[in-house]
CSV table of C-alpha atoms in Angstrom, one decimal:
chain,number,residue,atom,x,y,z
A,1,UNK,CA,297.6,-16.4,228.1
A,2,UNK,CA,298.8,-19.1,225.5
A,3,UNK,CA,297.5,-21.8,223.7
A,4,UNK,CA,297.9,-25.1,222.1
A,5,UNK,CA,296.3,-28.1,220.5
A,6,UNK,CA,295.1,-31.0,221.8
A,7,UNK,CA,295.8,-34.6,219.9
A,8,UNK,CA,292.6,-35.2,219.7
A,9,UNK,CA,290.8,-37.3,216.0
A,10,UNK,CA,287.5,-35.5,217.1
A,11,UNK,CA,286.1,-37.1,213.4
A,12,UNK,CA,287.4,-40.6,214.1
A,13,UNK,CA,285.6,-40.0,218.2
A,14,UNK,CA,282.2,-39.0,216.5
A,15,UNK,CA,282.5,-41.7,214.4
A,16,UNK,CA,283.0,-44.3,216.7
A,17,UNK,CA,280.3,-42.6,218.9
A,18,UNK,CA,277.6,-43.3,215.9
A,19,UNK,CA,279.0,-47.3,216.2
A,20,UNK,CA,278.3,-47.0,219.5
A,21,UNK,CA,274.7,-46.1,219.1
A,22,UNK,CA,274.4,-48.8,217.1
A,23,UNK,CA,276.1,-51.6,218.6
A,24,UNK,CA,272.9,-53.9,220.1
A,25,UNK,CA,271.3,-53.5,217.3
A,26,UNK,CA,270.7,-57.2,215.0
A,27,UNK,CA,273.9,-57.2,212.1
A,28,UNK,CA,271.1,-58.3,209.6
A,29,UNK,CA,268.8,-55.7,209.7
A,30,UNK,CA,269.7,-52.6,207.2
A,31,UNK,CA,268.4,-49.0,208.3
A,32,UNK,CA,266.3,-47.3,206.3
A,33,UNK,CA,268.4,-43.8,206.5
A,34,UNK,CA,270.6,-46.3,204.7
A,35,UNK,CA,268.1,-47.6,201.9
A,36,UNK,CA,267.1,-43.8,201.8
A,37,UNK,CA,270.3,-42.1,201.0
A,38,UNK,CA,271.0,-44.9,198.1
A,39,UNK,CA,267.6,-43.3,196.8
A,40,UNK,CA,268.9,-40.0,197.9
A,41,UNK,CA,272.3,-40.2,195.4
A,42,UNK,CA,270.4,-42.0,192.6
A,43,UNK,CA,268.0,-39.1,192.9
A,44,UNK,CA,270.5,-36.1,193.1
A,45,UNK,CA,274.2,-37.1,193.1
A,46,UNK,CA,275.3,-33.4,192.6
A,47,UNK,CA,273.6,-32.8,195.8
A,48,UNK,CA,274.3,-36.2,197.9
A,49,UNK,CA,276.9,-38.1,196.3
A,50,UNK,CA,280.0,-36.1,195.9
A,51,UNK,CA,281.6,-36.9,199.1
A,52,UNK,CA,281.3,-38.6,202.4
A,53,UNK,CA,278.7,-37.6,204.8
A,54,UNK,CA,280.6,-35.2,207.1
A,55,UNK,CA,280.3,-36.8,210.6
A,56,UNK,CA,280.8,-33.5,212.0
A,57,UNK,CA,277.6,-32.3,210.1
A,58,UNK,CA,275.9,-35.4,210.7
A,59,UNK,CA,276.4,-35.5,215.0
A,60,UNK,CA,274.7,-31.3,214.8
A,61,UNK,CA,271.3,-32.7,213.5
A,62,UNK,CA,271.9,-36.3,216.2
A,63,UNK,CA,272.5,-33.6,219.3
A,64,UNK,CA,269.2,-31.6,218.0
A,65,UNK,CA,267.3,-35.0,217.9
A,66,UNK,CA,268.8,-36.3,221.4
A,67,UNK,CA,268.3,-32.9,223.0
A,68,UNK,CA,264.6,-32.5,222.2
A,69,UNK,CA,263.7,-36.6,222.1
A,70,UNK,CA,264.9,-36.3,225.8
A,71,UNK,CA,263.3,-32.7,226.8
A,72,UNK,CA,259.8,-33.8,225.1
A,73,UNK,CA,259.9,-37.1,227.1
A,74,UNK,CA,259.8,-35.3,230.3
A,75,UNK,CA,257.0,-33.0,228.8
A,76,UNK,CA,255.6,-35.7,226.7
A,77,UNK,CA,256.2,-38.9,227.4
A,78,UNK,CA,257.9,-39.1,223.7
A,79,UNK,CA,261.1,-41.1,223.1
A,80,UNK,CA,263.4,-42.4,220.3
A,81,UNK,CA,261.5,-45.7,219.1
A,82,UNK,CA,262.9,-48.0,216.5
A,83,UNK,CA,260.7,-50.0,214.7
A,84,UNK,CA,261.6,-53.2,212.9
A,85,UNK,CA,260.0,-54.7,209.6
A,86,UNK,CA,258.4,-57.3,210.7
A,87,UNK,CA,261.4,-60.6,211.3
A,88,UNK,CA,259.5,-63.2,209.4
A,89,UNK,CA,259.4,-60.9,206.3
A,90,UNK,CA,261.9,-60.1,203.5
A,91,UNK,CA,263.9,-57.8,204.0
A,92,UNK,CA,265.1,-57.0,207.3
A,93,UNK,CA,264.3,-53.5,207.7
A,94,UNK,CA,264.6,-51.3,210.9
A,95,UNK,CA,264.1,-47.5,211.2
A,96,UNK,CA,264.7,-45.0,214.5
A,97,UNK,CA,261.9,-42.6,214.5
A,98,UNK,CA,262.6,-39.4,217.2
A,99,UNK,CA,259.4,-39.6,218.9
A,100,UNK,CA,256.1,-41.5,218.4
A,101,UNK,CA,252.5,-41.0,219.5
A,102,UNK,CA,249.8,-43.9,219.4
A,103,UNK,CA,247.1,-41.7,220.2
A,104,UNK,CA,247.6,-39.2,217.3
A,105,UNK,CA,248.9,-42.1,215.7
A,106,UNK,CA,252.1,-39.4,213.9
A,107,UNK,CA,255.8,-39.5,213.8
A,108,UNK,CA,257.9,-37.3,215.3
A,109,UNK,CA,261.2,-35.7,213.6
A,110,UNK,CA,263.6,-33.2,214.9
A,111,UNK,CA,265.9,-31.9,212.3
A,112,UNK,CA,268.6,-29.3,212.1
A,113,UNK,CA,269.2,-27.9,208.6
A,114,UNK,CA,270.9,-24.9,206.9
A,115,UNK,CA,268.1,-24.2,204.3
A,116,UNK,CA,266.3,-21.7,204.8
A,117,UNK,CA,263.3,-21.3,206.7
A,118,UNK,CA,261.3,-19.7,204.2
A,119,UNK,CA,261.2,-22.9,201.9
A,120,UNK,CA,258.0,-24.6,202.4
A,121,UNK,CA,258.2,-27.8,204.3
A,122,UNK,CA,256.3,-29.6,201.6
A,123,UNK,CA,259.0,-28.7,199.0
A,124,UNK,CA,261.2,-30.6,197.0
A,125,UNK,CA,264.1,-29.3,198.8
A,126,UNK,CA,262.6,-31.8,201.7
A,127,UNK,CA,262.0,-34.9,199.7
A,128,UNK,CA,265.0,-36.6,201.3
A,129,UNK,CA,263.7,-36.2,204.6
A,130,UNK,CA,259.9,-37.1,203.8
A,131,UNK,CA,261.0,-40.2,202.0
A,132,UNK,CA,262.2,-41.1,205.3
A,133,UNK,CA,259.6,-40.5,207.8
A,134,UNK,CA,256.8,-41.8,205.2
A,135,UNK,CA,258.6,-45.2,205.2
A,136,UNK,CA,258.6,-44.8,208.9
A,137,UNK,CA,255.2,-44.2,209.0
A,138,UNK,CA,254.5,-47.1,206.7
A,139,UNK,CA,256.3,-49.4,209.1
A,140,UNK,CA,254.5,-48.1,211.8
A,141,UNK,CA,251.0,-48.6,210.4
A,142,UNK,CA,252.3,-52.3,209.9
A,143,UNK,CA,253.5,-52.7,212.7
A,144,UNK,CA,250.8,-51.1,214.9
A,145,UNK,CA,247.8,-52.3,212.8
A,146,UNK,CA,246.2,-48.5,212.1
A,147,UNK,CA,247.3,-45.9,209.7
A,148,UNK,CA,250.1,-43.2,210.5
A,149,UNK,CA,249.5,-40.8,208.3
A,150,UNK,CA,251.3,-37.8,209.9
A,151,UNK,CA,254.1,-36.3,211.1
A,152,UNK,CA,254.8,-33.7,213.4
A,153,UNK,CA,258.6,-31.9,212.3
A,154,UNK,CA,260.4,-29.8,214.8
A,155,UNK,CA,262.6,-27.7,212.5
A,156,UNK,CA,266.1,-26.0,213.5
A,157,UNK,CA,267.3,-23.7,210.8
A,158,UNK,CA,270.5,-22.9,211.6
A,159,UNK,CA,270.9,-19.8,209.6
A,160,UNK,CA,267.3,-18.3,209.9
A,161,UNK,CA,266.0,-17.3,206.0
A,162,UNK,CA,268.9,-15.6,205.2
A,163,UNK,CA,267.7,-12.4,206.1
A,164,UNK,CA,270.7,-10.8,207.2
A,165,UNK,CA,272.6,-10.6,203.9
A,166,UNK,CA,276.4,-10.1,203.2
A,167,UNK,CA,277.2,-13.7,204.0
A,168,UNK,CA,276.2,-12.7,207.7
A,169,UNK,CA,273.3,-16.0,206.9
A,170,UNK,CA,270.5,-15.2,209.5
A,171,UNK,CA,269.4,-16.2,213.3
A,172,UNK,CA,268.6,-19.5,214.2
A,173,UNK,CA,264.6,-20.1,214.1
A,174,UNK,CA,262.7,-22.8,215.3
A,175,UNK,CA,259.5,-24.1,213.5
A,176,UNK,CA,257.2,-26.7,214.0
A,177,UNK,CA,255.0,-28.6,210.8
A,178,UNK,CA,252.4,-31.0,210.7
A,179,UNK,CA,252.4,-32.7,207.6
A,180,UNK,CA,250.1,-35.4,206.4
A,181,UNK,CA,251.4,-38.1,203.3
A,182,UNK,CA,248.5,-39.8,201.4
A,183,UNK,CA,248.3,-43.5,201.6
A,184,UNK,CA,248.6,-44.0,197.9
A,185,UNK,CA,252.0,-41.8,198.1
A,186,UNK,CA,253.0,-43.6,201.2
A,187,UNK,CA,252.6,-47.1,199.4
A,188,UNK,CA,254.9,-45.9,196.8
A,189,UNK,CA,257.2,-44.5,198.5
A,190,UNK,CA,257.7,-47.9,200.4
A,191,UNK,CA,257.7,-49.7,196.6
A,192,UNK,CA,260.7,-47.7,195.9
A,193,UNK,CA,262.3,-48.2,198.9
A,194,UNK,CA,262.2,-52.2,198.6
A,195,UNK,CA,263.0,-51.4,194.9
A,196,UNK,CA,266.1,-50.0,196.1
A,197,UNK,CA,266.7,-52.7,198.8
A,198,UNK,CA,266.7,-55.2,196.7
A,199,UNK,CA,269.2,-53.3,194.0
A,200,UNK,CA,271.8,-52.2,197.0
A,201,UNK,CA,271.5,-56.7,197.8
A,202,UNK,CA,272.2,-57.4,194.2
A,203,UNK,CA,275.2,-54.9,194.7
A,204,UNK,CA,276.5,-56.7,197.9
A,205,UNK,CA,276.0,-53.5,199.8
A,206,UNK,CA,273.3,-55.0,201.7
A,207,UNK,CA,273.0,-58.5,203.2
């Protein structure tokens, strides 16, 4: 048996691959994962600002999102939905949510972390992904004329809650949250995100 490497960029093929997902969408609208992590650096650039987002890192959490978007549609009818601020508005905002219910009126959100399991979903250690899917949720209460206050999270910890010690990390667990934002947070959670908008256009970072 032998072996030998392939010449293969697999960073540059991922990266082109997340262009690719991208491609149809309108050049003037800005995502809000993009507004978001501007927030996210400001908030805690030891934590999100040193480097640049690991593609490799990044396309883990997209295959958790594609797997389950597309085994929940046949289950559930539930599919990846963008939503767009609405055109005639400033700014042009658009957001992919992972799945979206109009009779519970909630957000749906697959993620793949390496936190543990036993931090609470309402921590801290979560804000970066709740300041996401409330903004979501804002633009889907505009957008659909009725409040979405919730959000159901379908959680894969990678490494389990540690429990296995020795830098063995854990097993991979599942979990599933319903969380609920309160309008008055939601509101300002959307003020800071067009605070931000508006500071990344100043910048030139945003059209």
């Amino acid at each position: 048996m032998r072996a030998e490497p392939l010449d293969i960029d697999i960073v540059a093929a991922l990266r082109e691959h997340q262009a690719r997902r991208a491609q149809y969408r309108d050049q003037q609208l800005t995502h809000l994962s993009t507004i978001c992590h501007y927030i996210d650096v400001f908030m805690e650039p030891e934590r999100f600002g040193n480097d640049e987002p690991n593609p490799l890192i990044f396309n883990k959490g997209f295959l958790w999102e594609d797997v389950l978007s597309t085994a929940f549609a046949s289950q559930w009818g539930n599919l990846q939905v963008e939503l767009e601020w609405p055109a005639s508005t400033k700014p042009r905002i658009v957001g992919t949510v992972d799945g979206l219910s109009l009779v519970k009126r909630r957000i749906k959100e697959y993620k793949n972390t390496k936190m543990s399991s036993r931090t609470p979903i309402v921590s801290n250690r979560y804000k970066h992904w709740h300041r996401r899917t409330m903004g979501y949720c804002y633009m889907a209460s505009c957008r659909f004329g009725r409040p979405y206050l919730q959000a159901e999270y379908v959680v894969m910890h990678v490494n389990g809650h540690y429990e296995k010690g020795g830098g063995r990390f854990g097993d991979e667990e599942a979990m599933a949250h319903l969380v609920t934002f309160g309008e008055i947070e939601m509101q300002e959670n959307w003020d800071s995100i067009i605070t931000a908008y508006e500071e990344m256009q100043e910048k030139g970072l945003v059209k």
